[in-house]
Coordinates of C-alpha atoms and ligand atoms in Angstrom, one line a residue:
X911 CA 0.2 -0.1 0.4
X912 CA 0.7 3.3 -0.9
X913 CA 0.5 6.1 1.7
X914 CA 0.6 9.9 1.3
X915 CA 2.7 11.7 3.4
X916 CA 1.7 13.4 6.0
X917 CA 1.2 17.1 6.3
X918 CA 3.0 17.6 9.1
X919 CA 6.2 16.2 6.8
X920 CA 5.2 18.6 4.4
X921 CA 4.6 21.8 6.6
X922 CA 6.0 25.2 6.5
X923 CA 8.4 24.6 9.2
X924 CA 9.2 28.5 10.2
X925 CA 7.3 31.6 10.1
X926 CA 10.3 33.8 9.7
X927 CA 10.4 36.6 7.0
X928 CA 12.8 34.2 5.3
X929 CA 11.1 31.4 5.1
X930 CA 8.4 32.6 4.4
X931 CA 9.4 34.4 1.2
X932 CA 10.8 31.3 -0.4
X933 CA 7.8 29.4 -1.9
X934 CA 6.6 25.2 -1.5
X935 CA 7.0 23.1 -3.7
X936 CA 5.0 23.3 -7.1
X937 CA 4.0 19.5 -7.1
X938 CA 1.2 17.5 -5.7
X939 CA 2.2 16.0 -2.6
X940 CA 4.5 13.1 -3.0
X941 CA 4.3 9.6 -2.3
X942 CA 6.5 7.9 -0.3
X943 CA 7.0 3.7 0.1
X944 CA 6.1 3.1 3.8
X945 CA 5.9 -0.9 5.0
X946 CA 5.3 -0.4 8.8
X947 CA 2.9 2.6 9.7
X948 CA 4.0 4.3 13.1
X949 CA 1.5 3.0 14.9
X950 CA 3.4 -0.6 14.2
X951 CA 0.7 -2.1 11.6
X952 CA 2.6 -4.1 8.6
X953 CA 1.2 -2.7 5.0
X954 CA 2.4 -4.1 2.0
X955 CA 3.2 -2.0 -1.3
X956 CA 3.2 -3.5 -4.6
X957 CA 6.6 -3.1 -5.4
X958 CA 8.4 -3.8 -2.3
X959 CA 7.6 -7.1 -0.2
X960 CA 10.1 -7.9 2.2
X961 CA 9.5 -11.3 4.2
X962 CA 11.9 -10.8 7.2
X963 CA 12.3 -14.4 9.9
X964 CA 11.1 -13.3 13.4
X965 CA 15.5 -13.6 14.6
X966 CA 15.8 -10.4 11.2
X967 CA 13.4 -8.5 12.5
X968 CA 14.8 -8.5 16.0
X969 CA 18.2 -7.7 14.8
X970 CA 17.2 -4.7 13.1
X971 CA 15.4 -3.3 16.5
X972 CA 18.6 -4.4 18.1
X973 CA 20.5 -2.3 15.6
X974 CA 18.8 1.1 16.8
X975 CA 18.2 0.4 20.5
X976 CA 22.3 0.1 20.3
X977 CA 23.0 2.8 17.5
X978 CA 20.6 4.8 19.9
X979 CA 22.6 3.8 22.4
X980 CA 25.9 4.3 21.2
X981 CA 24.9 8.0 20.1
X982 CA 23.1 9.2 23.2
X983 CA 26.5 8.2 25.4
X984 CA 28.4 10.3 23.0
X985 CA 26.3 13.5 23.2
X986 CA 27.1 13.3 26.2
X987 CA 30.6 12.0 26.4
X988 CA 31.0 15.8 25.0
X989 CA 29.1 17.4 27.0
X990 CA 31.6 16.2 29.4
X991 CA 34.6 17.3 27.5
X992 CA 35.5 13.9 26.3
X993 CA 34.7 14.8 22.6
X994 CA 35.4 17.6 20.8
X995 CA 32.2 17.9 18.6
X996 CA 29.4 15.0 18.2
X997 CA 26.7 15.4 15.5
X998 CA 24.2 13.2 16.5
X999 CA 22.5 10.2 14.4
X1000 CA 18.7 10.7 16.9
X1001 CA 15.7 10.0 14.3
X1002 CA 17.9 8.8 12.1
X1003 CA 18.1 5.1 12.5
X1004 CA 15.9 3.6 10.6
X1005 CA 17.2 5.1 7.7
X1006 CA 20.6 4.0 8.6
X1007 CA 20.3 0.3 9.6
X1008 CA 18.0 -0.4 6.8
X1009 CA 20.0 1.1 4.5
X1010 CA 22.3 -0.6 6.2
X1011 CA 21.5 -3.7 6.2
X1012 CA 20.5 -4.5 2.8
X1013 CA 23.9 -4.1 1.8
X1014 CA 26.3 -7.0 1.0
X1015 CA 30.0 -7.6 2.4
X1016 CA 31.2 -6.2 -0.7
X1017 CA 29.4 -3.2 -1.4
X1018 CA 31.4 0.0 -0.5
X1019 CA 29.7 2.8 1.4
X1020 CA 30.5 5.8 1.7
X1021 CA 29.3 8.0 4.3
X1022 CA 28.6 12.2 6.0
X1023 CA 29.5 12.4 9.0
X1024 CA 26.1 11.1 10.5
X1025 CA 26.1 7.6 9.8
X1026 CA 26.9 6.4 13.1
X1027 CA 24.4 3.8 12.2
X1028 CA 25.4 2.0 8.9
X1029 CA 29.1 1.6 10.7
X1030 CA 27.0 -0.2 13.1
X1031 CA 25.8 -2.1 10.4
X1032 CA 29.4 -2.3 8.5
X1033 CA 31.7 -3.7 11.7
X1034 CA 33.0 -0.8 12.3
X1035 CA 34.5 -0.6 16.1
X1036 CA 32.0 2.5 17.3
X1037 CA 34.6 3.8 19.9
X1038 CA 36.8 4.0 16.3
X1039 CA 34.8 7.2 15.0
X1040 CA 34.6 8.5 18.6
X1041 CA 38.5 8.1 18.5
X1042 CA 37.9 10.7 15.0
X1043 CA 35.4 13.1 17.0
X1044 CA 37.7 13.3 20.3
X1045 CA 40.7 14.3 17.6
X1046 CA 43.0 11.2 18.8
X1047 CA 43.4 9.8 15.7
X1048 CA 43.8 10.1 11.8
X1049 CA 40.2 9.5 10.0
X1050 CA 39.0 6.8 12.5
X1051 CA 39.8 3.1 10.6
X1052 CA 41.1 1.8 7.7
X1053 CA 37.8 1.6 4.5
X1054 CA 40.0 -1.6 3.4
X1055 CA 38.6 -3.1 5.9
X1056 CA 35.0 -2.6 6.4
X1057 CA 34.4 -0.8 3.0
X1058 CA 33.1 1.3 5.0
X1059 CA 34.9 5.2 3.3
X1060 CA 36.6 8.1 6.0
X1061 CA 33.7 10.3 7.2
X1062 CA 33.5 12.9 4.7
X1063 CA 33.1 16.8 6.0
X1064 CA 32.8 18.9 3.0
X1065 CA 29.4 18.4 2.3
X1066 CA 28.2 16.4 -1.0
X1067 CA 31.9 15.8 -2.3
X1068 CA 31.7 12.0 -1.4
X1069 CA 29.1 12.1 -4.3
X1070 CA 31.5 12.2 -6.4
X1071 CA 34.1 9.9 -5.7
X1072 CA 31.3 7.2 -4.3
X1073 CA 30.8 7.8 -9.0
X1074 CA 34.0 7.0 -9.3
X1075 CA 34.3 4.1 -7.2
X1076 CA 31.4 2.4 -8.9
X1077 CA 32.2 3.4 -12.5
X1078 CA 35.6 1.6 -11.5
X1079 CA 33.6 -1.3 -9.8
X1080 CA 31.7 -1.6 -13.7
X1081 CA 35.2 -1.8 -15.5
X1082 CA 36.5 -4.2 -13.3
X1083 CA 33.5 -6.0 -14.1
X1084 CA 32.6 -7.2 -10.3
X1085 CA 28.8 -7.1 -9.5
X1086 CA 28.9 -5.7 -6.5
X1087 CA 27.1 -1.9 -5.4
X1088 CA 28.4 1.5 -4.4
X1089 CA 25.8 3.6 -1.9
X1090 CA 26.7 7.0 -1.2
X1091 CA 25.3 9.2 1.2
X1092 CA 24.2 12.5 1.8
X1093 CA 21.6 14.7 3.3
X1094 CA 19.1 17.4 2.1
X1095 CA 21.1 20.3 2.3
X1096 CA 24.0 18.1 -0.1
X1097 CA 21.3 17.8 -2.7
X1098 CA 21.9 21.6 -3.5
X1099 CA 26.1 20.9 -4.2
X1100 CA 27.9 21.3 -7.2
X1101 CA 29.8 18.0 -6.7
X1102 CA 26.3 16.0 -6.6
X1103 CA 24.4 17.6 -9.6
X1104 CA 28.1 16.1 -11.6
X1105 CA 27.6 12.9 -9.3
X1106 CA 24.2 12.6 -10.5
X1107 CA 25.1 13.9 -14.2
X1108 CA 28.5 11.2 -14.5
X1109 CA 26.6 7.9 -12.9
X1110 CA 23.3 7.9 -15.2
X1111 CA 25.7 8.8 -17.9
X1112 CA 27.9 6.0 -17.5
X1113 CA 25.2 3.7 -16.3
X1114 CA 27.8 3.3 -12.6
X1115 CA 26.6 0.6 -10.0
X1116 CA 25.5 3.2 -7.0
X1117 CA 22.4 4.4 -5.4
X1118 CA 22.7 8.0 -3.3
X1119 CA 20.7 7.9 -0.5
X1120 CA 19.7 10.8 0.5
X1121 CA 18.7 11.3 3.5
X1122 CA 16.0 14.1 4.1
X1123 CA 15.6 15.0 7.6
X1124 CA 14.1 18.1 6.9
X1125 CA 16.9 20.8 7.9
X1126 CA 20.2 21.4 6.9
X1127 CA 21.8 23.3 10.1
X1128 CA 19.6 25.8 10.7
X1129 CA 18.3 26.2 6.7
X1130 CA 15.0 24.5 6.1
X1131 CA 14.6 21.7 2.7
X1132 CA 12.2 24.2 1.4
X1133 CA 15.4 26.6 0.8
X1134 CA 17.1 23.2 -1.2
X1135 CA 14.0 23.0 -3.8
X1136 CA 11.2 23.3 -4.9
X1137 CA 10.6 19.9 -5.8
X1138 CA 10.3 16.6 -3.9
X1139 CA 14.3 15.6 -3.5
X1140 CA 13.5 11.8 -5.3
X1141 CA 11.8 13.8 -8.3
X1142 CA 15.4 15.1 -9.1
X1143 CA 16.5 12.0 -10.0
X1144 CA 13.7 11.4 -13.5
X1145 CA 15.6 15.1 -15.0
X1146 CA 19.3 13.0 -15.0
X1147 CA 17.4 9.8 -16.3
X1148 CA 16.8 7.7 -13.1
X1149 CA 14.7 6.4 -10.8
X1150 CA 14.0 8.4 -7.9
X1151 CA 11.9 6.9 -5.4
X1152 CA 10.4 8.6 -1.5
X1153 CA 10.6 6.3 1.3
X1154 CA 9.4 6.5 4.9
X1155 CA 13.1 7.5 5.9
X1156 CA 11.8 6.1 9.9
X1157 CA 11.0 2.8 9.0
X1158 CA 13.4 0.0 9.2
X1159 CA 11.0 -2.3 6.3
X1160 CA 10.4 0.1 4.0
X1161 CA 14.6 1.1 4.1
X1162 CA 15.9 -2.0 3.8
X1163 CA 13.3 -2.8 1.3
X1164 CA 13.8 -0.2 -1.0
X1165 CA 17.4 0.3 -0.7
X1166 CA 18.0 -3.9 -1.8
X1167 CA 16.4 -2.9 -5.0
X1168 CA 18.2 -0.4 -5.6
X1169 CA 21.6 -2.1 -4.9
X1170 CA 20.2 -4.9 -7.3
X1171 CA 18.8 -2.8 -9.8
X1172 CA 22.7 -0.8 -9.5
X1173 CA 24.3 -5.0 -9.7
X1174 CA 22.5 -5.8 -12.5
X1175 CA 24.1 -2.9 -14.4
X1176 CA 20.9 -0.6 -14.3
X1177 CA 22.9 2.2 -13.2
X1178 CA 22.5 4.8 -10.2
X1179 CA 18.8 4.9 -7.7
X1180 CA 18.0 8.1 -5.7
X1181 CA 16.2 7.4 -2.5
X1182 CA 15.2 9.9 -0.2
X1183 CA 14.6 9.0 3.0
X1184 CA 12.2 11.3 4.5
X1185 CA 13.1 11.9 8.4
X1186 CA 13.9 13.9 10.7
X1187 CA 17.1 15.1 12.9
X1188 CA 15.3 15.0 16.1
X1189 CA 18.7 16.5 17.5
X1190 CA 21.1 19.1 17.1
X1191 CA 22.8 19.3 14.0
X1192 CA 25.8 19.1 16.5
X1193 CA 27.3 19.9 19.5
X1194 CA 27.9 23.0 19.2
X1195 CA 24.2 24.0 17.7
X1196 CA 21.4 25.1 19.2
X1197 CA 18.1 24.0 16.8
X1198 CA 15.7 26.4 19.5
X1199 CA 17.2 29.2 17.8
X1200 CA 15.2 28.7 14.1
X1201 CA 12.5 25.4 14.7
X1202 CA 9.7 25.5 17.0
X1203 CA 9.4 22.8 20.0
X1204 CA 6.2 21.5 18.1
X1205 CA 7.6 19.7 14.6
X1206 CA 9.6 17.5 16.7
X1207 CA 7.2 16.5 19.2
X1208 CA 5.0 15.6 15.5
X1209 CA 8.6 13.6 14.5
X1210 CA 8.4 11.5 17.8
X1211 CA 4.8 10.5 17.3
X1212 CA 6.9 9.1 14.3
X1213 CA 9.4 7.2 16.4
X1214 CA 11.2 4.7 14.2
X1215 CA 12.0 2.0 17.1
X1216 CA 8.4 2.1 18.7
X1217 CA 7.3 1.3 16.3
X1218 CA 9.2 -2.0 15.6
X1219 CA 8.1 -2.4 19.1
X1220 CA 4.7 -1.8 19.0
X1221 CA 4.7 -4.5 16.4
X1222 CA 7.0 -6.8 17.7
X1223 CA 5.0 -7.3 20.8
X1224 CA 1.8 -7.0 19.0
X1225 CA 2.6 -9.6 17.1
X1226 CA 4.9 -11.8 20.5
X1227 CA 7.8 -11.7 17.9
X1228 CA 9.5 -10.9 20.9
X1229 CA 9.2 -11.4 24.6
X1230 CA 9.8 -9.6 27.8
X1231 CA 13.4 -11.6 28.2
X1232 CA 13.9 -10.8 24.8
X1233 CA 13.9 -6.0 25.7
X1234 CA 15.8 -7.2 29.5
X1235 CA 18.9 -8.9 27.4
X1236 CA 19.2 -5.4 24.8
X1237 CA 19.0 -3.5 28.1
X1238 CA 22.1 -4.9 29.6
X1239 CA 23.3 -5.1 26.5
X1240 CA 22.8 -1.1 25.7
X1241 CA 24.6 -0.7 29.5
X1242 CA 27.3 -2.9 28.8
X1243 CA 27.5 -0.7 25.6
X1244 CA 27.4 2.4 27.0
X1245 CA 29.9 1.7 29.3
X1246 CA 32.8 0.4 27.2
X1247 CA 32.0 3.3 24.9
X1248 CA 32.5 5.5 28.3
X1249 CA 35.3 3.5 29.0
X1250 CA 37.8 3.1 26.2
X1251 CA 37.4 6.6 25.0
X1252 CA 38.2 7.9 28.8
X1253 CA 41.5 6.0 28.8
X1254 CA 42.3 7.0 24.9
X1255 CA 45.8 8.6 25.4
X1256 CA 46.6 11.9 23.4
X1257 CA 48.3 11.7 20.2
X1258 CA 52.4 12.5 19.8
X1259 CA 51.5 15.7 17.8
X1260 CA 54.4 15.7 15.4
X1261 CA 51.9 12.5 14.5
X1262 CA 50.0 14.4 12.6
X1263 CA 52.8 14.5 9.7
X1264 CA 52.8 11.0 9.2
X1265 CA 49.9 9.9 6.8
X1266 CA 49.8 12.1 4.5
X1267 CA 51.7 10.9 2.0
X1268 CA 53.2 6.9 1.7
X1269 CA 57.1 7.6 0.4
X1270 CA 56.9 11.4 2.5
X1271 CA 57.0 14.7 0.8
X1272 CA 59.8 17.5 1.0
X1273 CA 57.4 20.3 2.3
X1274 CA 55.8 18.3 4.7
X1275 CA 59.3 17.6 5.7
X1276 CA 59.9 21.0 6.2
X1277 CA 56.8 21.7 7.8
X1278 CA 57.5 18.6 10.8
X1279 CA 61.1 20.3 11.0
X1280 CA 58.9 23.7 11.5
X1281 CA 56.2 22.0 13.8
X1282 CA 59.0 20.4 15.6
X1283 CA 61.4 23.7 16.3
X1284 CA 58.1 25.5 17.4
X1285 CA 57.4 22.5 20.1
X1286 CA 61.0 22.4 21.4
X1287 CA 60.9 26.5 21.9
X1288 CA 58.2 26.0 24.3
X1289 CA 60.4 23.5 26.2
X1290 CA 63.1 26.8 26.0
X1291 CA 60.7 29.1 28.2
X1292 CA 59.5 26.5 30.2
X1293 CA 63.3 26.1 31.0
X1294 CA 63.4 29.5 31.4
X1295 CA 61.0 29.9 33.6
X1296 CA 62.5 27.8 36.3
Ligands
TPP2004 C1 31.4 22.5 0.9 C2 30.8 22.3 2.3 N1 30.0 23.3 2.5 C3 29.7 23.6 3.5 C4 30.5 23.1 5.1 C5 29.3 23.6 6.1 N2 28.2 22.3 6.6 C6 28.5 21.2 7.2 S1 27.1 20.8 7.3 C7 26.4 21.4 6.7 C8 24.7 20.9 6.4 C9 24.4 20.1 5.8 O1 23.0 19.4 5.5 P1 22.9 18.3 5.3 O2 23.5 17.5 3.6 O3 20.7 18.8 4.8 O4 23.3 17.4 6.2 P2 22.5 17.2 7.8 O5 23.6 18.0 8.7 O6 21.0 17.2 8.0 O7 22.6 15.2 8.5 C10 27.1 22.9 6.3 C11 26.3 23.6 5.6 C12 30.9 22.4 4.5 N3 30.8 21.0 6.1 N4 31.3 21.7 3.6
MG2005 MG1 19.9 17.7 6.0

């Protein structure tokens, strides 16, 4: 069954002069693929069927609960001064776990900076993510270990990396696929437009997974587009689909289908996961300055985790023992994360120069020497002060 996007989801978000001046999208209300309603009702869709075992359904729920827990710990650790910054994924668990669990091991992922749930699905240890936000490692992890590229903060640029990588995959004759994550704000970047053109023309096996969380820091989606984002794909000559980004089943089914299409050599797909950033943009942001509280309340009613719990309980697919054990597992994860992060040693400052070039570089050598001399100058003044 296809359901209409709710009115709440398309309401103008701000009443300030700036936003009300922007025209609302011209097209009629878009439809979105949904397989599990906010009330926890299972519904069918003619194009996207999915048949998961009770074990798999519990697995998706567990992934989302643990990701949310880890994310909450990270936010708390930043507030305690243990991390420099954190970009919370609160509210986007279904989009990330659904799409992340649709991937095969040999697929390759290009994330932004908020894909903690996808990282979880790829088997990247959460503490690696935190090491990066603590500023003690140089990017976090080896991308080749889990086929999960480094977090990319230059908005939209990873869609080009993904497209080039996917073109390479096709040239190698491999049947794996590539997925690029990006946001509604990133959709306005030239890089994204170029990646759409190239991937379409070269039929690259790539899925563009846009998490439309309604905001790009303080800018609402009305400021990014006059048409629903998924419709942009049509102009480039490949399919676009809007999925309920708070429905883990729909995100799994739609992403799986797009990945299969890519594997068959039929080219890219744009998936727009319609969701909501429940928290701040990052820990440096204060969303109360630019959005109303009732907006968040409306989205809380569509919580991605709650609806799965309701479904599992109603259909008797999970018992109390399962939920209790998961709570214990969450506590253990939180404790481990806190302990590991607090114990992370500060890096040797000169190690900053180590990973730019495999074979060294004269300019970097010069900069290293300058920095070493600068550091040594503090040692002198410390001596003088004695
Ligand atoms: C090229 C570039 N321009 C600007 C920024 C600053 N910036 C960081 S996050 C962000 C908003 C991105 O919004 P969106 O793509 O919707 O992703 P979200 O943060 O909502 O997940 C901006 C403008 C940047 N990192 N890179
Ligand atoms: Mg956004």
